[in-house]
Amino acid sequence: MLALRLLWRNWRSGEVKLLAGALLLAVAVVSGIAIFTDRLQRTLVQESNVLLGADRVVRGSHPHNPEWEQAAKEAGLSQTTAVHFASMVYAGEHMHLASVKAVGEGYPVRGQLETSLVPFAIDPQQITIADGIPAPGEAWVDSRLLPLLNLQLGDRVAVGEYELTVTRVLIREPDSSNPFSFMGARLLMNQADLPLTEVVQPGSRVQYQWLYAGRPADVEAFSAWLEPQLNPHQRLVDVGKNQQNLGRALATSQRFLLLAAVIGVLLASVALALSARQFANRHVDQVALLKSLGASSGRVRRLYFTQLFVLAVLASLAGLLVGEIMQRIVEEALWRSYQIRLGSGTVYPYLISLGSGLICLLFFALPALWFLPYVPPMKILRRELTVGRIQIGVQVALAFFAILLLVLMFSQNLKLAASVIGALVAVLLTTALLALGLLRLSRSLAGSAGSVWRLAVANLQRRREQTLMQIVVFSVAIMLLLTLTIVRTSLLDDWQAQLPDDAPNHFLVNIPQHEVDDIQQLIDERHYQRQPLYPMVRGRLTHINGVELSATKVAREGVFNREANLTWTADLADDNKVVDGNWWPQWQSRHGLPGVSVEVEMAREADLKPGDRLTFSLGGLAMEAEIASLRSLDWRSMRPNFFFIFEPGALDQFSPTYITSLHLPPSDKAFINDLLQRFPTVLVIELDRIFEQIRTIVTNVSDGVQLVLLLTLAAGCLVLLAAVTSSIDSRKQEVGLLRALGSPRRLMLGSVWLEFSLLGLLSGLIAVLGAEILLASLQHWVLETPIKPHYWLWLTGPLLSALLIGGLGVVSCRPAVNTPPAVVLREAG
Amino acid sequence: MGLQSNSVPTANSAPTNPVAAKPMVSAQNVAKTVHTYEGALTILQDISLDVAAGESLAIVGASGSGKSTLLGILAGLDLPTSGSVFLNGHHLTDLDEEGRAKVRAENVGFIFQSFQLLPGLTALENVLLPLELHGVSNARAAAAEFLGRVGLAQRLHHYPQQLSGGEQQRVAIARAFASSPRVLFADEPTGNLDSATGARIIELLFDLNRELGTTLVLITHEERLAMRCQRRIELNAGRIANSTVQT
Ligand SMILES: Nc1ncnc2c1ncn2[C@@H]1O[C@H](COP(=O)(O)OP(=O)(O)OP(=O)(O)O)[C@@H](O)[C@H]1O
Ligand SMILES: [Mg+2]
């Protein structure tokens, strides 16, 4: 086939390499990022599912419908059950209100139970991963239960009417329940023993859990089928609701990765458009020749479009391959440094990558090539004949449309798309204005300058159209690169700020009043920093404005349906903000009731406003309060956060326990054991594990981001290279001529260097302007961080770009300057 | 090769065709007007001529007299504003661009002043191009053979940049003859060459013309080349100023 032969010859002579390279890069950037994000997302969801013990859990006060089990089995899901309740457990004369969990075979369906034969074990050598659940007659217990009941491993403990042997210490378990809701030490037992304990009676407070897991799509489909069948006492829980922190880190990182993908594609597209232009220019002669030889327009179109199509397919496949390899490299790195295995992805990112390659080709390359079949054959005799190209305005409009399409495809975010387009328009306009003005200025400056300078400026002036186009291309490329770099840095900083190294990483909960001083003292003795201490009373919201909660539509919603932690304080924590109403003591009750401040999102859900009356049940006693204010709070902060905060004194008649937080360096984990051995009633919540997880994710993602950045940088350089070579093409002859006329090499290179550095400087300035606009809109609309200017950018941006582009210019012009003028002239002729 | 120049001036009315009844190339009352910023510009006017099969015609005239324009119209690369053009019996002015392309494909070869070799293709591939375009079987062998005939058998795989101007023009000749055209149009084929090289190119051109019976229509500034043609017409400001039969 002739088209293929032509393609091969064009390839060999290097004419389509840049074109293919640009397309390859576009597809590689997209696929690398898309495949990686897809897999990362899946992995992160699964990792967090490990915390849940399953992909989804049905929780309720009644057992699940047994018919569902068959359906789940048919859907290919693994499943198990757990029954969760608080019960007194006895050993000799000691007793403790334990948090008992009776689990079925196969528990958990995600994650593992870590156990040990050594209480409070920290050394990984002493910790083993259980390959099952406690055998009938056995119990695995929290370490702290041993001192609480004065037990040893092997001793027996009574749960209701049945005695179990404590065989192992439970170090870690995945758990879906709210760590604040059951304060007792955990006792894990086999569900087969449950009837023997006779603890679960009609009316006793028990939470039934049905856990299932499977392939993401299967889980989704099954959950969609299941949800409508739940009764009012059952809830379907997934990680999203449980893991706010992970979710947020994930969302931001994904947005960043997608942004990077978009920017990478845009850069590659610009390179594609430029190289297509260059290709078209070089091929006008070839087309005219083919036509004079009797090829019709249709034939020429077929020949060229076949070439383009084949090239596109090959380049896209190669791009896909490169993308795949890249994401495998990241995967390998993840495995080596964090022992994280990425889950398998879907075909979706592969399709997206090919699709974006196609869009790039259609909207960036094709318009530049469209006129080729219409080159008049007479061109072969009259070189100066002009050819009707697609108007540059139309090409730009098409490009903008494609950009919109691409950005929307990746982000499904109209604001992001608008931001990018807006910044591009700004760059175009400023370029037009600024470039014209600055060129004029540099010309008047050049009047009094040396010959190198004059030659450089004269060159810029003479090729004004080309110069303007180059400035646009350079500034767009540099703008995108700057934006990406800055977004990445601020994103990482943001994450770091979210997780300061000395942030409290443990909660101490359930501290009895009489132990508060001793514990504070212990903390002081170890020179740990004291954190605020909050009193806490557990209570349940029962009435809103006198209407029973169970009669309202919010009855089924999460927080309203379970006991909440109530506290009181005189001072508002700094990350809490009153958004409606007043904080005490400015607040005055209308009904003579004590005041309560409610978290704003919860208030919105239930349509609560200041002045509404809330009735709580605290240990069977009812108390009424009036909403004084609505508060927003930062869930990302690792402090105790409360939905309801009362005014001081309001809860005096209820005996509180206390909660505080603590920062423990990893080397001091043993402190927890000391603490628990001395104060076994205290519940320690190890946030450091969650921190660790978030940190791992952040590091992973930023590694990925690093790679993406490198790739886009490559795309950017390709753009610059394409722009520089296209102008070098046209100046080879001139350089040859000047050399033939005896211009010294130094002067030639000097003027080229100056010319391109000048171009770089101008483009750098415009790029910084565009980047600031883009960054501001990104920060405002997409990343939702405060807008702030980047002063140092105004200095480094133009300088770096002058250096880079000046260098590129010299490097690509050097061969023309160095080869003997005769050769250059012959080649150019 | 000796030259007998028995120039016979003729009237500048309808030229006669002394060789054959049915002309290979024929133009009747051809005129070409283009529209420029300064208004309509008449480039060619009142051109009528016939070229018989196997005949050789030289078009001469001052620069800007319209030679290239006329050549393009005769070859079907361009359309006249008025008048008719026939090529091997095809009424070019009645055909659309597709139709003319087909006629060109079947009948026409070109040689240009600035060689028009594709820089990315080797000598062989440049010659191959028209053959491949026309789907000729055994194209490679044919192309190599023609390159051999123009004395470039050793240079098949060289790129244009690696060839001298004369060698490049020989490749162009090989390419023009490779598809065995009925008519060969040449626009100053020796314009860029020194006289010795030009002379060799001229020999080659006429050897092939004789051997293959190809009709030749060529533009030249060189008296030497014009003299070798059987007929010459001289253009002056877009009109035929002189038409001479030489034997
Ligand atoms: N499409 C066009 N638009 C404007 N002017 C044209 C066009 N085509 C030809 N001309 C003009 O017509 C005149 C004849 O052009 P042509 O190329 O035929 O001359 P020529 O005889 O081949 O000259 P030379 O010997 O220099 O090649 C020139 O003045 C040219 O500028
Ligand atoms: Mg001419």
XYZ file of N, CA, C and O in Angstrom, chain A residues 188-261:
296
model
N -13.466 -11.042 71.831
C -13.879 -11.622 70.556
C -14.150 -13.105 70.772
O -13.319 -13.814 71.335
N -15.335 -13.554 70.381
C -15.663 -14.967 70.585
C -16.325 -15.535 69.339
O -16.665 -14.804 68.410
N -16.479 -16.847 69.344
C -17.085 -17.514 68.209
C -18.608 -17.435 68.309
O -19.170 -17.637 69.388
N -19.250 -17.135 67.185
C -20.698 -16.971 67.202
C -21.431 -18.241 67.618
O -22.547 -18.180 68.140
N -20.776 -19.381 67.408
C -21.418 -20.648 67.772
C -21.693 -20.711 69.270
O -22.624 -21.389 69.713
N -20.871 -19.995 70.049
C -21.044 -20.025 71.499
C -22.113 -19.067 71.992
O -22.490 -19.089 73.168
N -22.578 -18.196 71.090
C -23.453 -17.106 71.523
C -24.707 -17.592 72.251
O -25.026 -17.085 73.343
N -25.415 -18.620 71.705
C -26.638 -19.072 72.405
C -26.328 -19.553 73.815
O -27.124 -19.355 74.746
N -25.135 -20.166 73.999
C -24.785 -20.726 75.302
C -24.630 -19.644 76.363
O -24.817 -19.873 77.544
N -24.291 -18.434 75.939
C -24.112 -17.360 76.919
C -25.462 -16.855 77.422
O -25.540 -16.269 78.497
N -26.492 -17.069 76.629
C -27.842 -16.590 76.950
C -27.872 -15.091 77.218
O -28.719 -14.594 77.940
N -26.927 -14.364 76.622
C -26.897 -12.918 76.842
C -27.910 -12.220 75.951
O -28.579 -11.269 76.358
N -27.997 -12.715 74.731
C -28.860 -12.035 73.776
C -30.294 -12.494 73.972
O -30.640 -13.639 73.705
N -31.094 -11.629 74.548
C -32.499 -11.914 74.812
C -33.323 -10.910 74.020
O -32.812 -9.867 73.636
N -34.597 -11.255 73.807
C -35.435 -10.249 73.145
C -35.348 -8.930 73.910
O -35.421 -8.915 75.135
N -35.124 -7.850 73.187
C -35.090 -6.533 73.833
C -33.712 -6.103 74.274
O -33.512 -4.949 74.620
N -32.735 -7.015 74.279
C -31.422 -6.546 74.707
C -30.763 -5.763 73.575
O -31.027 -5.997 72.402
N -29.894 -4.823 73.939
C -29.315 -3.940 72.924
C -28.157 -4.633 72.227
O -27.073 -4.774 72.776
N -28.408 -5.045 71.033
C -27.419 -5.807 70.269
C -27.322 -5.193 68.883
O -28.318 -4.746 68.329
N -26.102 -5.129 68.389
C -25.968 -4.703 67.000
C -25.566 -5.902 66.147
O -24.566 -6.557 66.415
N -26.407 -6.184 65.164
C -26.093 -7.266 64.238
C -25.366 -6.692 63.039
O -25.751 -5.644 62.514
N -24.312 -7.362 62.615
C -23.596 -6.902 61.427
C -23.535 -8.026 60.413
O -23.285 -9.178 60.769
N -23.812 -7.658 59.184
C -23.608 -8.606 58.094
C -22.584 -7.983 57.166
O -22.793 -6.890 56.634
N -21.435 -8.631 57.014
C -20.332 -8.048 56.250
C -20.179 -8.762 54.922
O -20.279 -9.999 54.866
N -19.937 -7.997 53.863
C -19.622 -8.656 52.601
C -18.572 -7.886 51.822
O -18.346 -6.707 52.047
N -17.917 -8.606 50.917
C -16.851 -8.000 50.115
C -16.757 -8.759 48.808
O -17.225 -9.897 48.707
N -16.165 -8.123 47.816
C -16.015 -8.788 46.524
C -15.417 -7.836 45.524
O -14.842 -6.810 45.895
N -15.571 -8.160 44.265
C -15.049 -7.261 43.238
C -15.876 -5.983 43.250
O -17.091 -6.030 43.445
N -15.197 -4.843 43.051
C -15.895 -3.561 43.206
C -17.236 -3.497 42.473
O -18.234 -3.063 43.039
N -17.237 -3.926 41.209
C -18.466 -3.801 40.431
C -19.569 -4.670 41.043
O -20.730 -4.261 41.139
N -19.179 -5.876 41.471
C -20.158 -6.791 42.068
C -20.727 -6.190 43.339
O -21.933 -6.257 43.600
N -19.826 -5.605 44.140
C -20.270 -5.022 45.405
C -21.238 -3.879 45.135
O -22.302 -3.777 45.766
N -20.882 -3.040 44.149
C -21.765 -1.917 43.809
C -23.143 -2.419 43.419
O -24.171 -1.951 43.910
N -23.143 -3.383 42.493
C -24.411 -3.874 41.969
C -25.241 -4.494 43.089
O -26.436 -4.212 43.235
N -24.580 -5.302 43.893
C -25.304 -5.980 44.965
C -25.856 -4.967 45.968
O -27.004 -5.064 46.405
N -25.048 -3.963 46.297
C -25.476 -2.965 47.269
C -26.674 -2.178 46.745
O -27.593 -1.846 47.489
N -26.640 -1.909 45.442
C -27.759 -1.168 44.849
C -29.045 -1.988 44.946
O -30.125 -1.464 45.181
N -28.859 -3.298 44.780
C -30.030 -4.182 44.863
C -30.514 -4.281 46.305
O -31.698 -4.332 46.603
N -29.549 -4.277 47.224
C -29.860 -4.546 48.630
C -30.519 -3.346 49.321
O -31.458 -3.500 50.111
N -30.003 -2.164 48.983
C -30.379 -0.977 49.760
C -31.892 -0.797 49.930
O -32.356 -0.545 51.042
N -32.672 -0.930 48.850
C -34.116 -0.693 49.015
C -34.790 -1.721 49.928
O -35.914 -1.508 50.377
N -34.116 -2.849 50.156
C -34.766 -3.904 50.928
C -34.487 -3.810 52.421
O -34.984 -4.600 53.205
N -33.644 -2.850 52.790
C -33.321 -2.725 54.216
C -34.552 -2.245 54.972
O -35.352 -1.454 54.455
N -34.713 -2.737 56.203
C -35.821 -2.227 56.996
C -35.328 -1.014 57.780
O -34.137 -0.712 57.800
N -36.235 -0.282 58.409
C -35.844 0.981 59.056
C -34.786 0.813 60.143
O -34.150 1.783 60.546
N -34.599 -0.405 60.614
C -33.630 -0.606 61.691
C -32.258 -0.998 61.164
O -31.364 -1.317 61.932
N -32.126 -1.012 59.841
C -30.850 -1.453 59.278
C -30.208 -0.338 58.461
O -30.899 0.458 57.830
N -28.877 -0.320 58.503
C -28.153 0.672 57.716
C -27.048 0.005 56.945
O -26.406 -0.918 57.433
N -26.815 0.499 55.725
C -25.713 -0.018 54.923
C -24.547 0.945 55.105
O -24.653 2.132 54.825
N -23.419 0.429 55.575
C -22.290 1.292 55.886
C -21.159 1.030 54.898
O -20.848 -0.125 54.605
N -20.596 2.089 54.370
C -19.369 1.900 53.595
C -18.288 2.811 54.152
O -18.517 3.560 55.086
N -17.116 2.723 53.528
C -15.984 3.444 54.092
C -16.169 4.942 54.029
O -15.782 5.666 54.928
N -16.791 5.394 52.948
C -16.958 6.831 52.771
C -17.504 7.479 54.024
O -17.039 8.533 54.446
N -18.501 6.837 54.622
C -19.114 7.442 55.792
C -18.198 7.343 56.999
O -18.331 8.102 57.955
N -17.305 6.389 56.970
C -16.495 6.141 58.152
C -15.145 6.856 58.149
O -14.583 7.117 59.174
N -14.657 7.092 56.964
C -13.263 7.527 56.852
C -13.172 8.884 56.194
O -12.741 9.023 55.061
N -13.592 9.890 56.904
C -13.602 11.232 56.335
C -12.211 11.660 55.873
O -12.051 12.241 54.815
N -11.229 11.367 56.696
C -9.881 11.851 56.399
C -9.315 11.247 55.130
O -8.811 11.943 54.269
N -9.456 9.919 55.055
C -8.953 9.235 53.875
C -9.648 9.766 52.642
O -9.032 10.041 51.628
N -10.950 9.902 52.766
C -11.748 10.356 51.634
C -11.257 11.687 51.109
O -11.097 11.879 49.918
N -10.987 12.599 52.026
C -10.572 13.930 51.602
C -9.197 13.903 50.941
O -8.987 14.512 49.904
N -8.263 13.187 51.575
C -6.917 13.105 51.000
C -7.009 12.532 49.594
O -6.355 12.997 48.664
N -7.882 11.545 49.457
C -8.049 10.876 48.179
C -8.602 11.831 47.136
O -8.097 11.923 46.022
N -9.635 12.556 47.524
C -10.287 13.448 46.568
C -9.309 14.511 46.065
O -9.216 14.762 44.868
N -8.575 15.114 46.985
C -7.652 16.172 46.565
C -6.576 15.605 45.658
O -6.236 16.203 44.639
N -6.038 14.472 46.051
C -4.937 13.937 45.259
C -5.430 13.564 43.872
O -4.745 13.770 42.887
N -6.646 13.054 43.815
C -7.162 12.682 42.513
C -7.379 13.890 41.637
O -7.063 13.878 40.460
N -7.909 14.936 42.251
C -8.115 16.145 41.478
C -6.792 16.645 40.931
O -6.688 17.092 39.807
N -5.766 16.535 41.759
C -4.465 17.003 41.289
C -3.971 16.156 40.125
O -3.511 16.668 39.109
N -4.067 14.856 40.285
C -3.580 13.972 39.226
C -4.307 14.249 37.921
O -3.711 14.289 36.852
N -5.612 14.452 38.030
C -6.369 14.707 36.819
C -5.961 16.038 36.200
O -5.824 16.155 34.992
N -5.755 17.003 37.057
C -5.292 18.299 36.573
C -3.982 18.121 35.814
O -3.772 18.681 34.731
N -3.104 17.342 36.409
C -1.818 17.091 35.766
C -2.019 16.414 34.421
O -1.362 16.755 33.437
N -2.957 15.466 34.390
C -3.224 14.782 33.127
C -3.706 15.780 32.086
O -3.253 15.786 30.943
